[in-house]
GROMACS .gro file of C-alpha atoms in nm:
model
  233
    1UNK     CA    1   0.000   0.000   0.000
    2UNK     CA    2   0.136   0.341  -0.098
    3UNK     CA    3   0.240   0.560   0.194
    4UNK     CA    4   0.127   0.922   0.193
    5UNK     CA    5   0.337   1.154   0.409
    6UNK     CA    6   0.212   1.502   0.495
    7UNK     CA    7   0.441   1.742   0.679
    8UNK     CA    8   0.303   1.984   0.938
    9UNK     CA    9   0.420   2.238   1.194
   10UNK     CA   10   0.289   2.311   1.541
   11UNK     CA   11   0.072   2.623   1.526
   12UNK     CA   12   0.052   2.900   1.785
   13UNK     CA   13  -0.143   3.156   1.584
   14UNK     CA   14  -0.518   3.154   1.650
   15UNK     CA   15  -0.827   3.342   1.540
   16UNK     CA   16  -0.780   3.622   1.291
   17UNK     CA   17  -0.402   3.583   1.304
   18UNK     CA   18  -0.443   3.268   1.096
   19UNK     CA   19  -0.494   3.500   0.802
   20UNK     CA   20  -0.117   3.547   0.800
   21UNK     CA   21  -0.073   3.172   0.753
   22UNK     CA   22  -0.322   3.157   0.468
   23UNK     CA   23  -0.161   3.454   0.294
   24UNK     CA   24   0.169   3.266   0.315
   25UNK     CA   25   0.028   2.954   0.147
   26UNK     CA   26  -0.031   2.766   0.472
   27UNK     CA   27  -0.355   2.620   0.606
   28UNK     CA   28  -0.445   2.613   0.976
   29UNK     CA   29  -0.546   2.264   1.088
   30UNK     CA   30  -0.610   2.052   1.395
   31UNK     CA   31  -0.538   1.687   1.472
   32UNK     CA   32  -0.721   1.486   1.738
   33UNK     CA   33  -0.826   1.131   1.815
   34UNK     CA   34  -0.666   0.809   1.936
   35UNK     CA   35  -0.346   0.848   2.135
   36UNK     CA   36  -0.307   1.224   2.093
   37UNK     CA   37  -0.437   1.540   2.252
   38UNK     CA   38  -0.602   1.795   2.020
   39UNK     CA   39  -0.314   1.981   1.856
   40UNK     CA   40  -0.319   2.295   1.641
   41UNK     CA   41  -0.097   2.266   1.334
   42UNK     CA   42  -0.038   2.424   0.995
   43UNK     CA   43   0.019   2.251   0.661
   44UNK     CA   44   0.130   2.360   0.316
   45UNK     CA   45  -0.179   2.420   0.100
   46UNK     CA   46  -0.029   2.292  -0.226
   47UNK     CA   47   0.116   1.981  -0.061
   48UNK     CA   48  -0.221   1.901   0.097
   49UNK     CA   49  -0.407   1.941  -0.234
   50UNK     CA   50  -0.163   1.710  -0.415
   51UNK     CA   51  -0.198   1.439  -0.152
   52UNK     CA   52  -0.576   1.476  -0.128
   53UNK     CA   53  -0.613   1.430  -0.504
   54UNK     CA   54  -0.418   1.104  -0.484
   55UNK     CA   55  -0.539   0.968  -0.152
   56UNK     CA   56  -0.890   1.105  -0.098
   57UNK     CA   57  -1.060   1.101   0.241
   58UNK     CA   58  -1.057   0.725   0.304
   59UNK     CA   59  -0.681   0.667   0.291
   60UNK     CA   60  -0.453   0.671   0.594
   61UNK     CA   61  -0.193   0.948   0.587
   62UNK     CA   62   0.126   0.974   0.790
   63UNK     CA   63   0.116   1.320   0.950
   64UNK     CA   64   0.461   1.438   1.058
   65UNK     CA   65   0.449   1.731   1.299
   66UNK     CA   66   0.779   1.918   1.329
   67UNK     CA   67   0.950   1.624   1.154
   68UNK     CA   68   0.863   1.380   1.433
   69UNK     CA   69   0.733   1.026   1.384
   70UNK     CA   70   0.428   1.027   1.162
   71UNK     CA   71   0.080   0.993   1.313
   72UNK     CA   72  -0.170   0.772   1.126
   73UNK     CA   73  -0.459   1.005   1.039
   74UNK     CA   74  -0.760   1.039   0.813
   75UNK     CA   75  -0.883   1.362   0.661
   76UNK     CA   76  -1.193   1.409   0.874
   77UNK     CA   77  -1.316   1.734   0.723
   78UNK     CA   78  -1.198   2.047   0.547
   79UNK     CA   79  -1.348   2.389   0.484
   80UNK     CA   80  -1.311   2.617   0.183
   81UNK     CA   81  -1.315   2.994   0.163
   82UNK     CA   82  -1.648   3.079  -0.010
   83UNK     CA   83  -1.496   3.376  -0.191
   84UNK     CA   84  -1.146   3.258  -0.283
   85UNK     CA   85  -1.251   2.891  -0.317
   86UNK     CA   86  -0.932   2.781  -0.142
   87UNK     CA   87  -0.881   2.537   0.147
   88UNK     CA   88  -0.915   2.737   0.469
   89UNK     CA   89  -0.904   2.473   0.745
   90UNK     CA   90  -0.852   2.098   0.783
   91UNK     CA   91  -0.944   1.850   1.058
   92UNK     CA   92  -0.735   1.532   1.088
   93UNK     CA   93  -0.849   1.230   1.294
   94UNK     CA   94  -0.575   1.019   1.446
   95UNK     CA   95  -0.660   0.647   1.443
   96UNK     CA   96  -0.550   0.326   1.611
   97UNK     CA   97  -0.416   0.100   1.336
   98UNK     CA   98  -0.512  -0.211   1.537
   99UNK     CA   99  -0.881  -0.122   1.574
  100UNK     CA  100  -1.159  -0.124   1.316
  101UNK     CA  101  -1.290   0.213   1.206
  102UNK     CA  102  -1.594   0.335   1.018
  103UNK     CA  103  -1.550   0.536   0.700
  104UNK     CA  104  -1.738   0.661   0.396
  105UNK     CA  105  -1.611   0.538   0.060
  106UNK     CA  106  -1.707   0.677  -0.281
  107UNK     CA  107  -1.861   0.460  -0.552
  108UNK     CA  108  -1.703   0.481  -0.898
  109UNK     CA  109  -1.911   0.362  -1.195
  110UNK     CA  110  -1.729   0.187  -1.479
  111UNK     CA  111  -1.836   0.068  -1.826
  112UNK     CA  112  -2.172   0.144  -1.988
  113UNK     CA  113  -2.515   0.001  -1.915
  114UNK     CA  114  -2.660  -0.188  -2.217
  115UNK     CA  115  -3.008  -0.079  -2.106
  116UNK     CA  116  -2.894   0.280  -2.168
  117UNK     CA  117  -2.688   0.228  -2.482
  118UNK     CA  118  -2.913  -0.021  -2.664
  119UNK     CA  119  -3.256   0.047  -2.517
  120UNK     CA  120  -3.239   0.424  -2.471
  121UNK     CA  121  -3.302   0.416  -2.096
  122UNK     CA  122  -3.192   0.670  -1.836
  123UNK     CA  123  -2.934   0.583  -1.573
  124UNK     CA  124  -3.066   0.656  -1.223
  125UNK     CA  125  -2.798   0.681  -0.953
  126UNK     CA  126  -2.948   0.644  -0.606
  127UNK     CA  127  -2.626   0.634  -0.405
  128UNK     CA  128  -2.274   0.763  -0.469
  129UNK     CA  129  -2.106   0.628  -0.155
  130UNK     CA  130  -2.128   0.352   0.104
  131UNK     CA  131  -2.045   0.334   0.472
  132UNK     CA  132  -1.791   0.067   0.561
  133UNK     CA  133  -1.615  -0.083   0.862
  134UNK     CA  134  -1.264  -0.234   0.855
  135UNK     CA  135  -0.911  -0.213   0.988
  136UNK     CA  136  -0.727   0.100   0.871
  137UNK     CA  137  -0.489  -0.115   0.665
  138UNK     CA  138  -0.785  -0.246   0.463
  139UNK     CA  139  -0.923   0.095   0.366
  140UNK     CA  140  -0.976   0.164  -0.004
  141UNK     CA  141  -1.024   0.497  -0.178
  142UNK     CA  142  -1.332   0.384  -0.372
  143UNK     CA  143  -1.544   0.087  -0.473
  144UNK     CA  144  -1.601   0.021  -0.843
  145UNK     CA  145  -1.943  -0.072  -0.977
  146UNK     CA  146  -1.970  -0.236  -1.320
  147UNK     CA  147  -2.269  -0.092  -1.511
  148UNK     CA  148  -2.247  -0.357  -1.784
  149UNK     CA  149  -2.470  -0.583  -1.571
  150UNK     CA  150  -2.767  -0.350  -1.629
  151UNK     CA  151  -2.900  -0.521  -1.940
  152UNK     CA  152  -3.275  -0.467  -1.895
  153UNK     CA  153  -3.497  -0.218  -1.714
  154UNK     CA  154  -3.563  -0.481  -1.447
  155UNK     CA  155  -3.195  -0.499  -1.354
  156UNK     CA  156  -3.052  -0.298  -1.068
  157UNK     CA  157  -2.741  -0.295  -0.852
  158UNK     CA  158  -2.793  -0.294  -0.476
  159UNK     CA  159  -2.559  -0.277  -0.180
  160UNK     CA  160  -2.567  -0.657  -0.154
  161UNK     CA  161  -2.431  -0.682  -0.510
  162UNK     CA  162  -2.117  -0.478  -0.441
  163UNK     CA  163  -1.785  -0.660  -0.453
  164UNK     CA  164  -1.542  -0.537  -0.187
  165UNK     CA  165  -1.196  -0.655  -0.081
  166UNK     CA  166  -1.162  -0.906   0.201
  167UNK     CA  167  -1.179  -0.747   0.544
  168UNK     CA  168  -1.428  -0.474   0.449
  169UNK     CA  169  -1.784  -0.484   0.580
  170UNK     CA  170  -2.048  -0.255   0.428
  171UNK     CA  171  -2.270  -0.111   0.700
  172UNK     CA  172  -2.559  -0.002   0.476
  173UNK     CA  173  -2.885  -0.191   0.428
  174UNK     CA  174  -2.819  -0.476   0.178
  175UNK     CA  175  -3.132  -0.407  -0.027
  176UNK     CA  176  -3.052  -0.036  -0.067
  177UNK     CA  177  -3.048   0.056  -0.438
  178UNK     CA  178  -2.726   0.192  -0.585
  179UNK     CA  179  -2.811   0.234  -0.954
  180UNK     CA  180  -3.076   0.126  -1.205
  181UNK     CA  181  -3.209   0.220  -1.550
  182UNK     CA  182  -3.556   0.356  -1.624
  183UNK     CA  183  -3.720   0.309  -1.967
  184UNK     CA  184  -3.765   0.605  -2.201
  185UNK     CA  185  -4.102   0.784  -2.185
  186UNK     CA  186  -4.364   0.671  -2.434
  187UNK     CA  187  -4.514   0.909  -2.689
  188UNK     CA  188  -4.837   0.915  -2.487
  189UNK     CA  189  -4.646   1.015  -2.171
  190UNK     CA  190  -4.458   1.288  -2.356
  191UNK     CA  191  -4.785   1.420  -2.502
  192UNK     CA  192  -4.948   1.431  -2.158
  193UNK     CA  193  -4.648   1.618  -2.018
  194UNK     CA  194  -4.670   1.873  -2.299
  195UNK     CA  195  -5.042   1.918  -2.235
  196UNK     CA  196  -4.982   1.972  -1.864
  197UNK     CA  197  -4.718   2.235  -1.937
  198UNK     CA  198  -4.948   2.417  -2.180
  199UNK     CA  199  -5.227   2.415  -1.921
  200UNK     CA  200  -5.000   2.558  -1.654
  201UNK     CA  201  -4.880   2.833  -1.887
  202UNK     CA  202  -5.239   2.930  -1.973
  203UNK     CA  203  -5.329   2.955  -1.606
  204UNK     CA  204  -5.031   3.179  -1.538
  205UNK     CA  205  -5.117   3.403  -1.834
  206UNK     CA  206  -5.479   3.445  -1.712
  207UNK     CA  207  -5.364   3.529  -1.359
  208UNK     CA  208  -5.113   3.781  -1.493
  209UNK     CA  209  -5.379   3.947  -1.710
  210UNK     CA  210  -5.616   3.984  -1.412
  211UNK     CA  211  -5.339   4.136  -1.206
  212UNK     CA  212  -5.271   4.394  -1.476
  213UNK     CA  213  -5.642   4.485  -1.483
  214UNK     CA  214  -5.649   4.536  -1.109
  215UNK     CA  215  -5.835   4.215  -1.027
  216UNK     CA  216  -5.729   3.985  -0.744
  217UNK     CA  217  -5.731   3.604  -0.758
  218UNK     CA  218  -6.020   3.427  -0.597
  219UNK     CA  219  -5.965   3.337  -0.233
  220UNK     CA  220  -5.878   2.973  -0.173
  221UNK     CA  221  -6.013   2.746   0.097
  222UNK     CA  222  -5.743   2.850   0.340
  223UNK     CA  223  -5.819   3.219   0.285
  224UNK     CA  224  -6.190   3.158   0.351
  225UNK     CA  225  -6.105   3.022   0.696
  226UNK     CA  226  -5.914   3.332   0.798
  227UNK     CA  227  -6.106   3.575   1.028
  228UNK     CA  228  -6.211   3.902   0.872
  229UNK     CA  229  -5.980   4.191   0.938
  230UNK     CA  230  -6.116   4.422   1.213
  231UNK     CA  231  -6.280   4.742   1.098
  232UNK     CA  232  -6.147   5.071   1.217
  233UNK     CA  233  -6.358   5.288   1.444
   0.00000   0.00000   0.00000
């Protein structure tokens, strides 16, 4: 298994002073969890982005603080600046490599569904991730799902159909749907949809015309139940 090493430095700046770190290409972060007290640190933004792109959130990283022995951590969460769209803060969770952990793993779809390609159906994705439990050494970045098994509109792929490496247990309900294919709409269905849209447009146009002429829409059932406004003296 590839080892991902991320260097960090102990951080003393807090609050608004962290702006100095961000302006210097650093990101304030915190590490907490098994075997360590919550510690404020800073990491290089570019280095973090490179590792995140390769490792994702479900891969164990070796976090070296001030060049000391690396701590086994997962990327628990990160925030982004809404204006600059840059990483603004990261939370790392230190883990015990000898104990099972729970994690969320992305689903990656591969190949093409025959029910889409040959029958003109629409691919319906119900779930893009699964929750798993395993030892940290068994963690995977993603789980691949082969769409070529969706041959007809009756076919579907559920949690129980997923193939995962030995040592990984999926925590989700086995019958939970992951992906399926729905048939194309018939001409009758398309015609009824068009008719419904035309009817809605006509209703809007009538209401708009009344509003322009100074008329108010008729009161609905809910309005009729409201008490009359009190008259002034």
